[in-house]
mmCIF file of C-alpha atoms in Angstrom:
data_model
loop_
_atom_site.group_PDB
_atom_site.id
_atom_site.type_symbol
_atom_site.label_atom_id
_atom_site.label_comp_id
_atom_site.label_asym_id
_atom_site.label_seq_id
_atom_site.Cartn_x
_atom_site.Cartn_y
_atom_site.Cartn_z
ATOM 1 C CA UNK A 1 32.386 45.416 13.517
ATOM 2 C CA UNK A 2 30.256 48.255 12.607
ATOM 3 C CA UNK A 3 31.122 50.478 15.581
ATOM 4 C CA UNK A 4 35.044 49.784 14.577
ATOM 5 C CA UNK A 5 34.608 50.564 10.610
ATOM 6 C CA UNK A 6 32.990 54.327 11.669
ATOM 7 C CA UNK A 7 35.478 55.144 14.371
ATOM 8 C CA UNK A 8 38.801 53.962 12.708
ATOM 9 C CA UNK A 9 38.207 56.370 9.625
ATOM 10 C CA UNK A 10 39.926 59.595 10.491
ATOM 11 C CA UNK A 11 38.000 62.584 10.808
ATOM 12 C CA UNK A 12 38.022 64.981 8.285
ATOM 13 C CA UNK A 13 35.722 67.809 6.990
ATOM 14 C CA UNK A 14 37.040 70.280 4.587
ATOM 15 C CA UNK A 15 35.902 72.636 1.364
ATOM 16 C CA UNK A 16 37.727 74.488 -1.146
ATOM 17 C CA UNK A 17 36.512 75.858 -4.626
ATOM 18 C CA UNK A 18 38.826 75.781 -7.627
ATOM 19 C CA UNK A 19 37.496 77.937 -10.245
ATOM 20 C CA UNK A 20 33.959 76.264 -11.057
ATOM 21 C CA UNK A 21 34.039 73.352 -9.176
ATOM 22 C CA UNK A 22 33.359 73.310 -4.921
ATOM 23 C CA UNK A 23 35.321 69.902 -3.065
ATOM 24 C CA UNK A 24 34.518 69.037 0.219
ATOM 25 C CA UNK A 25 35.920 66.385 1.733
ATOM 26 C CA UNK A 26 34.142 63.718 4.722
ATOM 27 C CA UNK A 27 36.245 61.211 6.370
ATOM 28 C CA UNK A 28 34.887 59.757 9.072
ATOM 29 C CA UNK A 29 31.496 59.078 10.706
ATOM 30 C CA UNK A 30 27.792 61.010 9.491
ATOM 31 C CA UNK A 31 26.087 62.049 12.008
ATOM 32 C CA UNK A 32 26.526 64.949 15.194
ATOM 33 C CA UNK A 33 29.455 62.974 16.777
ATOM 34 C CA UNK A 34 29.825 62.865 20.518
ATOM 35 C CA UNK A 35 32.529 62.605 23.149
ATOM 36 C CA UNK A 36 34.749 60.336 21.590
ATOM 37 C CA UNK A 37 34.733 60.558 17.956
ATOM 38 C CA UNK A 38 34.002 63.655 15.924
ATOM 39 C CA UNK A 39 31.336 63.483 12.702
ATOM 40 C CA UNK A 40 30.162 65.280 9.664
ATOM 41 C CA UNK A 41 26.222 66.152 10.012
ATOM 42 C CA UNK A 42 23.819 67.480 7.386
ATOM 43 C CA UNK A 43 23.853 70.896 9.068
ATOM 44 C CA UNK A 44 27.654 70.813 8.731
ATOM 45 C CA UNK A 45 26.947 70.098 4.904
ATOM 46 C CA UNK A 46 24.276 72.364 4.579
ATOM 47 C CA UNK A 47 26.657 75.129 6.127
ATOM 48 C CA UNK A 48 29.514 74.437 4.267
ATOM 49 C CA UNK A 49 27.617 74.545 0.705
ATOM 50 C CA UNK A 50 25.484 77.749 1.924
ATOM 51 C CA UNK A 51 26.130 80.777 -0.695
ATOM 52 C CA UNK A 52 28.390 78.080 -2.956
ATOM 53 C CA UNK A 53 27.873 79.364 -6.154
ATOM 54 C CA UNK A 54 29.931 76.622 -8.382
ATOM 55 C CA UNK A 55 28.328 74.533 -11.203
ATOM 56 C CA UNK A 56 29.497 71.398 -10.038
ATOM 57 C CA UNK A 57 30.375 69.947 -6.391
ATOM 58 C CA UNK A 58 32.459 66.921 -6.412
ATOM 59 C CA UNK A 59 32.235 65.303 -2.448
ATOM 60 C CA UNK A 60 35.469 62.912 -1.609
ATOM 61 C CA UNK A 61 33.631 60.436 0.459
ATOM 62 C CA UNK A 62 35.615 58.049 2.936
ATOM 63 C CA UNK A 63 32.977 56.995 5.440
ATOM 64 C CA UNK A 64 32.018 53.814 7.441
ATOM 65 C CA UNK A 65 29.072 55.450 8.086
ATOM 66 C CA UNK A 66 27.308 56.560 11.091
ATOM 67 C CA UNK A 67 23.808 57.814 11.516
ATOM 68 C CA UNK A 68 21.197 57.001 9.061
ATOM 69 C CA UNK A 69 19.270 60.164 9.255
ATOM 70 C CA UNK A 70 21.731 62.818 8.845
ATOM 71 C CA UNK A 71 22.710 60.605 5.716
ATOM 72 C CA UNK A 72 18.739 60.754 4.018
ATOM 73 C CA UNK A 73 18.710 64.441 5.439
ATOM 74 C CA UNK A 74 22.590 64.947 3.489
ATOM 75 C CA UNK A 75 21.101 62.925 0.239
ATOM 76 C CA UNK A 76 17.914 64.815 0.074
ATOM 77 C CA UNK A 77 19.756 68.028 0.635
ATOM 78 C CA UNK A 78 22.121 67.145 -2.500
ATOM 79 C CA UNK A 79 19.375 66.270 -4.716
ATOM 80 C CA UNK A 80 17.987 69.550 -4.413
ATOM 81 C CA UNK A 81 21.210 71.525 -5.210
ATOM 82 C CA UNK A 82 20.692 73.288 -8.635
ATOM 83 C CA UNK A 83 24.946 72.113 -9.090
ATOM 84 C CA UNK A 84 25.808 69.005 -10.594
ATOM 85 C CA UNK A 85 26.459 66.584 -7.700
ATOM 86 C CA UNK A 86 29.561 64.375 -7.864
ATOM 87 C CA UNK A 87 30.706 61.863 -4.891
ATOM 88 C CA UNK A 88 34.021 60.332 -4.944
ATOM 89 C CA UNK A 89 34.003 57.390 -2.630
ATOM 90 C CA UNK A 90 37.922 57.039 -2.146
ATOM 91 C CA UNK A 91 37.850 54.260 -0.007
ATOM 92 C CA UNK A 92 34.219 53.417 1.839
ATOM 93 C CA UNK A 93 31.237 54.204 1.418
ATOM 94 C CA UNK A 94 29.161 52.391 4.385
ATOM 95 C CA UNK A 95 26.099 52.296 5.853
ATOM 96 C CA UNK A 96 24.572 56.030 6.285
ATOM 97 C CA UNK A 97 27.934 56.854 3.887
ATOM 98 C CA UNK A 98 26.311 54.786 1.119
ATOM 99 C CA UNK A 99 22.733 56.707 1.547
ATOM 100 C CA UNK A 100 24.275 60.294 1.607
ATOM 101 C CA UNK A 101 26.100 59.030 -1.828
ATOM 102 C CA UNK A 102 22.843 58.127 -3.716
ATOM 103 C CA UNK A 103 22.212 61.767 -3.342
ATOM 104 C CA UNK A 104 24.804 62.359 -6.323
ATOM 105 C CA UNK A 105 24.090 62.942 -9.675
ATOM 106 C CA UNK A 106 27.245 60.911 -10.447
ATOM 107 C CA UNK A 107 29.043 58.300 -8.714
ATOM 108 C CA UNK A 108 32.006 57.507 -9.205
ATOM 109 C CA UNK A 109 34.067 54.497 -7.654
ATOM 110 C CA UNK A 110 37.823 54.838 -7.148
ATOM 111 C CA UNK A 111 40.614 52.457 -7.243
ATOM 112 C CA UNK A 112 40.049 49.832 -4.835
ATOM 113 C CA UNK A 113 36.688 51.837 -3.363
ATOM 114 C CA UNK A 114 34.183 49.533 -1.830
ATOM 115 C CA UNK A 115 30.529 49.958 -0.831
ATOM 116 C CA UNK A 116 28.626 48.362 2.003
ATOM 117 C CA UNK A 117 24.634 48.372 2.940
ATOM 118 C CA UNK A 118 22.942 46.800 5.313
ATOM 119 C CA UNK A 119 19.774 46.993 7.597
ATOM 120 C CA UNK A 120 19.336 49.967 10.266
ATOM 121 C CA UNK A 121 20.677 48.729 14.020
ATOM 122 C CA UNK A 122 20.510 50.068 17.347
ATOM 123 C CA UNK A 123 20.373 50.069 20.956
ATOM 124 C CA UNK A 124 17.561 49.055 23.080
ATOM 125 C CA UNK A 125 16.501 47.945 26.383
ATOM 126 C CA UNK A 126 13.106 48.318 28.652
ATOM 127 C CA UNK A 127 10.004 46.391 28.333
ATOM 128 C CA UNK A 128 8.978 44.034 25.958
ATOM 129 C CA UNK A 129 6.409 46.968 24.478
ATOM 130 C CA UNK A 130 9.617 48.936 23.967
ATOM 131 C CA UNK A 131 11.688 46.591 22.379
ATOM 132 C CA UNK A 132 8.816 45.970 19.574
ATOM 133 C CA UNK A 133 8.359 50.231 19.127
ATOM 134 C CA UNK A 134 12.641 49.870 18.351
ATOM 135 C CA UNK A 135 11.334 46.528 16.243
ATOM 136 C CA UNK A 136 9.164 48.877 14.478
ATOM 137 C CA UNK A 137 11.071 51.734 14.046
ATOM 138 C CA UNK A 138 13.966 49.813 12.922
ATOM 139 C CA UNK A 139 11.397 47.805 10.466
ATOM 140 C CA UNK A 140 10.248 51.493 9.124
ATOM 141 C CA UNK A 141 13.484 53.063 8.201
ATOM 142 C CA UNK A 142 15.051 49.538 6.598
ATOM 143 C CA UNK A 143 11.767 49.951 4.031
ATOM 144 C CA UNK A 144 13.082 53.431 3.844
ATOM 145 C CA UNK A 145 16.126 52.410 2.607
ATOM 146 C CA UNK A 146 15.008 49.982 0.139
ATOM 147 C CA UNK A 147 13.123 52.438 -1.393
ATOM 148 C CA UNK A 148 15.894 54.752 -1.466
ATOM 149 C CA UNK A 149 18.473 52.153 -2.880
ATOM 150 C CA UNK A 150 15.475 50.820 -5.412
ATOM 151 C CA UNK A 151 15.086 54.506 -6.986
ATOM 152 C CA UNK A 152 18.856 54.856 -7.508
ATOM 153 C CA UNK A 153 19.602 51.704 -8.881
ATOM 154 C CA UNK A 154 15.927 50.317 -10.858
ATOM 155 C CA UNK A 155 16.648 47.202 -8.350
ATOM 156 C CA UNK A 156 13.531 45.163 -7.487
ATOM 157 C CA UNK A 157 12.417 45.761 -3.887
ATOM 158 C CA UNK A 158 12.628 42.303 -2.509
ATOM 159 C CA UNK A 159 15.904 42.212 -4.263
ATOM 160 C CA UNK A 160 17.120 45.243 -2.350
ATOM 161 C CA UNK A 161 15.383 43.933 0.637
ATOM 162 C CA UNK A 162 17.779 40.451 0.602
ATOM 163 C CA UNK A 163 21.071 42.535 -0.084
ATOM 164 C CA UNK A 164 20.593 44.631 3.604
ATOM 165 C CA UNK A 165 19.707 41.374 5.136
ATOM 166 C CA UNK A 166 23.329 40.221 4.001
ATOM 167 C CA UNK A 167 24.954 43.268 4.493
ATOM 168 C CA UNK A 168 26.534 43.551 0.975
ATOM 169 C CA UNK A 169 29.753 44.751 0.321
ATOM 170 C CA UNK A 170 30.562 45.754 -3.657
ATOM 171 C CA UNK A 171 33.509 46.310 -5.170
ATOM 172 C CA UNK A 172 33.489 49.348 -7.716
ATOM 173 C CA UNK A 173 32.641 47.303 -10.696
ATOM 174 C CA UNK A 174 29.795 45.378 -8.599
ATOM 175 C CA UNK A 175 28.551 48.726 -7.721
ATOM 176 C CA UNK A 176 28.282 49.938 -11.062
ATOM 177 C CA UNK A 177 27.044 46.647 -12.173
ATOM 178 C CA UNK A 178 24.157 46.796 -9.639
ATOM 179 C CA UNK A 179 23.505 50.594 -10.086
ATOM 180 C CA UNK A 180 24.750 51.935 -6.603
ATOM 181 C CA UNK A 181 27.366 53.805 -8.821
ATOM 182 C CA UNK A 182 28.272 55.612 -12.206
ATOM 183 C CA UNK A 183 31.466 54.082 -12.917
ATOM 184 C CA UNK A 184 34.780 53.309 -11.383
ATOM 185 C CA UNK A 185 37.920 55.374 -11.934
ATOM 186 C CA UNK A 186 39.073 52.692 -14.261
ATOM 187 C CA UNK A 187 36.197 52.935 -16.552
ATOM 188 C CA UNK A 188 36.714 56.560 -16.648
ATOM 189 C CA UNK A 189 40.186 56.872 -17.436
ATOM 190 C CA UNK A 190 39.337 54.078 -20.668
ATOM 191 C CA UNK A 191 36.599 56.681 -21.716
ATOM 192 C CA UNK A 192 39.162 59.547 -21.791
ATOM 193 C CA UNK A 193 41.462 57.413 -23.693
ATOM 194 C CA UNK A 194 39.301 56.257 -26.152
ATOM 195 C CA UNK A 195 38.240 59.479 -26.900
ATOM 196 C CA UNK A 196 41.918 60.348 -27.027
ATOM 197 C CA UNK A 197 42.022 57.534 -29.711
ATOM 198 C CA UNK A 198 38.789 58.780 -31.454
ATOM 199 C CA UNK A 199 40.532 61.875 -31.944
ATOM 200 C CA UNK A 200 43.705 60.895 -32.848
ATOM 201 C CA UNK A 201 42.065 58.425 -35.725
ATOM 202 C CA UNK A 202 39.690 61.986 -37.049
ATOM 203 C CA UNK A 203 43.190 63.426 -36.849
ATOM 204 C CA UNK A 204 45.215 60.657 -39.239
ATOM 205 C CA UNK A 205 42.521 60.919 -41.068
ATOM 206 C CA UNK A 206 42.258 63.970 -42.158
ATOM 207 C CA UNK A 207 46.253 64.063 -42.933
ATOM 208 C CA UNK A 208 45.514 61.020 -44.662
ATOM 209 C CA UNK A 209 42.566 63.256 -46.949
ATOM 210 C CA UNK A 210 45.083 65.742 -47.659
ATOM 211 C CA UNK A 211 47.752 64.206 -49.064
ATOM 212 C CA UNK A 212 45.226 62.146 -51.419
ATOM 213 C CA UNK A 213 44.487 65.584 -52.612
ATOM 214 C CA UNK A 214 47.937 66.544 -53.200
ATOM 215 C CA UNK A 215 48.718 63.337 -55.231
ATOM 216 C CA UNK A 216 45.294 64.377 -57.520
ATOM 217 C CA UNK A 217 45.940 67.425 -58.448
ATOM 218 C CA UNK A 218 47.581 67.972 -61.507
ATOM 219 C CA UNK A 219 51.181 69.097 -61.917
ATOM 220 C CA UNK A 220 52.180 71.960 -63.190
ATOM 221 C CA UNK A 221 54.296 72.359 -65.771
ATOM 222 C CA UNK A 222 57.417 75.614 -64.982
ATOM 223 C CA UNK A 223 58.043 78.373 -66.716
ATOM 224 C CA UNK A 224 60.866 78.512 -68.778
ATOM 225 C CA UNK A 225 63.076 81.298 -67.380
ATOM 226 C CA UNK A 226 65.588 83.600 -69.508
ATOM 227 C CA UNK A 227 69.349 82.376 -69.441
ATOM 228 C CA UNK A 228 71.923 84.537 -68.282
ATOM 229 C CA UNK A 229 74.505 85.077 -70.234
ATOM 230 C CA UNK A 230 77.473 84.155 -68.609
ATOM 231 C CA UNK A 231 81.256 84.811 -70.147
ATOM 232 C CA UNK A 232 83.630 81.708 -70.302
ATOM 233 C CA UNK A 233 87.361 82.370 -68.791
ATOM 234 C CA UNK A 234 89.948 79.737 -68.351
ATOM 235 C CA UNK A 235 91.558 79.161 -65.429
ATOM 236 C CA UNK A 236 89.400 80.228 -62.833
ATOM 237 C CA UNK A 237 87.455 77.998 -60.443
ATOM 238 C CA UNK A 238 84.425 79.987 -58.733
#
């Protein structure tokens, strides 16, 4: 199910910068990609963000996920940007997707996004001494991941530790609820319009101030103005 979610993601790996802000878009699998399905690595991110001199990145992130150490390599690289780090995840944000996303300073969930972790997997064969050094190395990167998941969110270890086991999948709200995210797009949008609302109110208000100033002050009485003299005729309509 895993191998299906990565490779039925269409590829894509693009950048543009609109005045202050750099997007780069990743669709598709993390990791060097191979014969049959192409992949975004950390040195393609690394590349792509070289000499990018905008104050804030914002990363559209559609990803079933892929390999789990060009995602810590793509996290850690993000955390040490000097720009403001925001990931978008527009649809999925799975596996080695989630990891590279908990690089972000902000993280924000849209409309129908959902988020899946889960422990490390891979293939094996050979002796029995082999199979336990995969054991092990698979053992090694899952605490890896708890602690990376535990810093993001403030989640308790063994907590963490229960939710790979599982292999959670969160809706936007549960992410935000748990920590793996800022807020959904749905949250933001009510934040815009209650500051729309905020302002509007300040803005009533103060109409409201000024006419109550109006009605105070005292009216003034006119001047009484000289009247023409005007000559009476009969017959004439003007």
């Amino acid at each position: 199910m895993k191998k299906e979610i990565k490779n039925n993601i269409p590829f894509e790996f693009a950048n543009k910068t609109n005045a202050d802000e750099h997007v780069m878009t990743i669709s598709g699998a993390i990791g060097q990609g191979g014969w049959f399905y192409d992949a975004t690595s950390a040195e393609d991110v690394r590349n792509a963000l070289e000499g990018v001199t905008a104050s804030t990145i914002r990363i559209k992130l559609n990803s079933g996920g892929g390999d789990a150490f060009d995602g810590i390599e793509i996290m850690n690289y993000l955390k040490d940007l000097d720009a403001y780090v925001i990931v978008e995840v527009t649809a999925l944000a799975a596996s080695a997707a989630s990891i590279l996303a908990m690089g972000a300073d902000e993280i924000i969930m849209r409309n129908g996004a959902t988020m899946m972790i889960h422990e490390a997997s891979t293939f094996a064969y050979g002796t029995k001494s082999d199979i336990q050094k995969t054991m092990n190395a698979l053992e090694a990167i899952d605490q890896s991941l708890v602690d990376i998941y535990a810093n993001k969110t403030g989640l308790p270890h063994d907590e963490i530790n229960e939710m790979l086991k599982a292999e959670t999948w969160l809706t936007g709200p549960e992410a935000v609820e748990k920590g793996f995210a800022t807020s959904t797009t749905s949250s933001v949008d009510d934040n815009n319009k209650a500051e729309e609302i905020t302002n509007l109110k300040q803005q009533v208000q103060t109409m409201q101030n000024e006419l109550a100033q109006l009605k105070n002050k005292p009216k003034e009485e006119p001047t009484p103005q000289p009247q023409k003299m005007v000559a009476k005729r009969k017959g004439f309509f003007f």
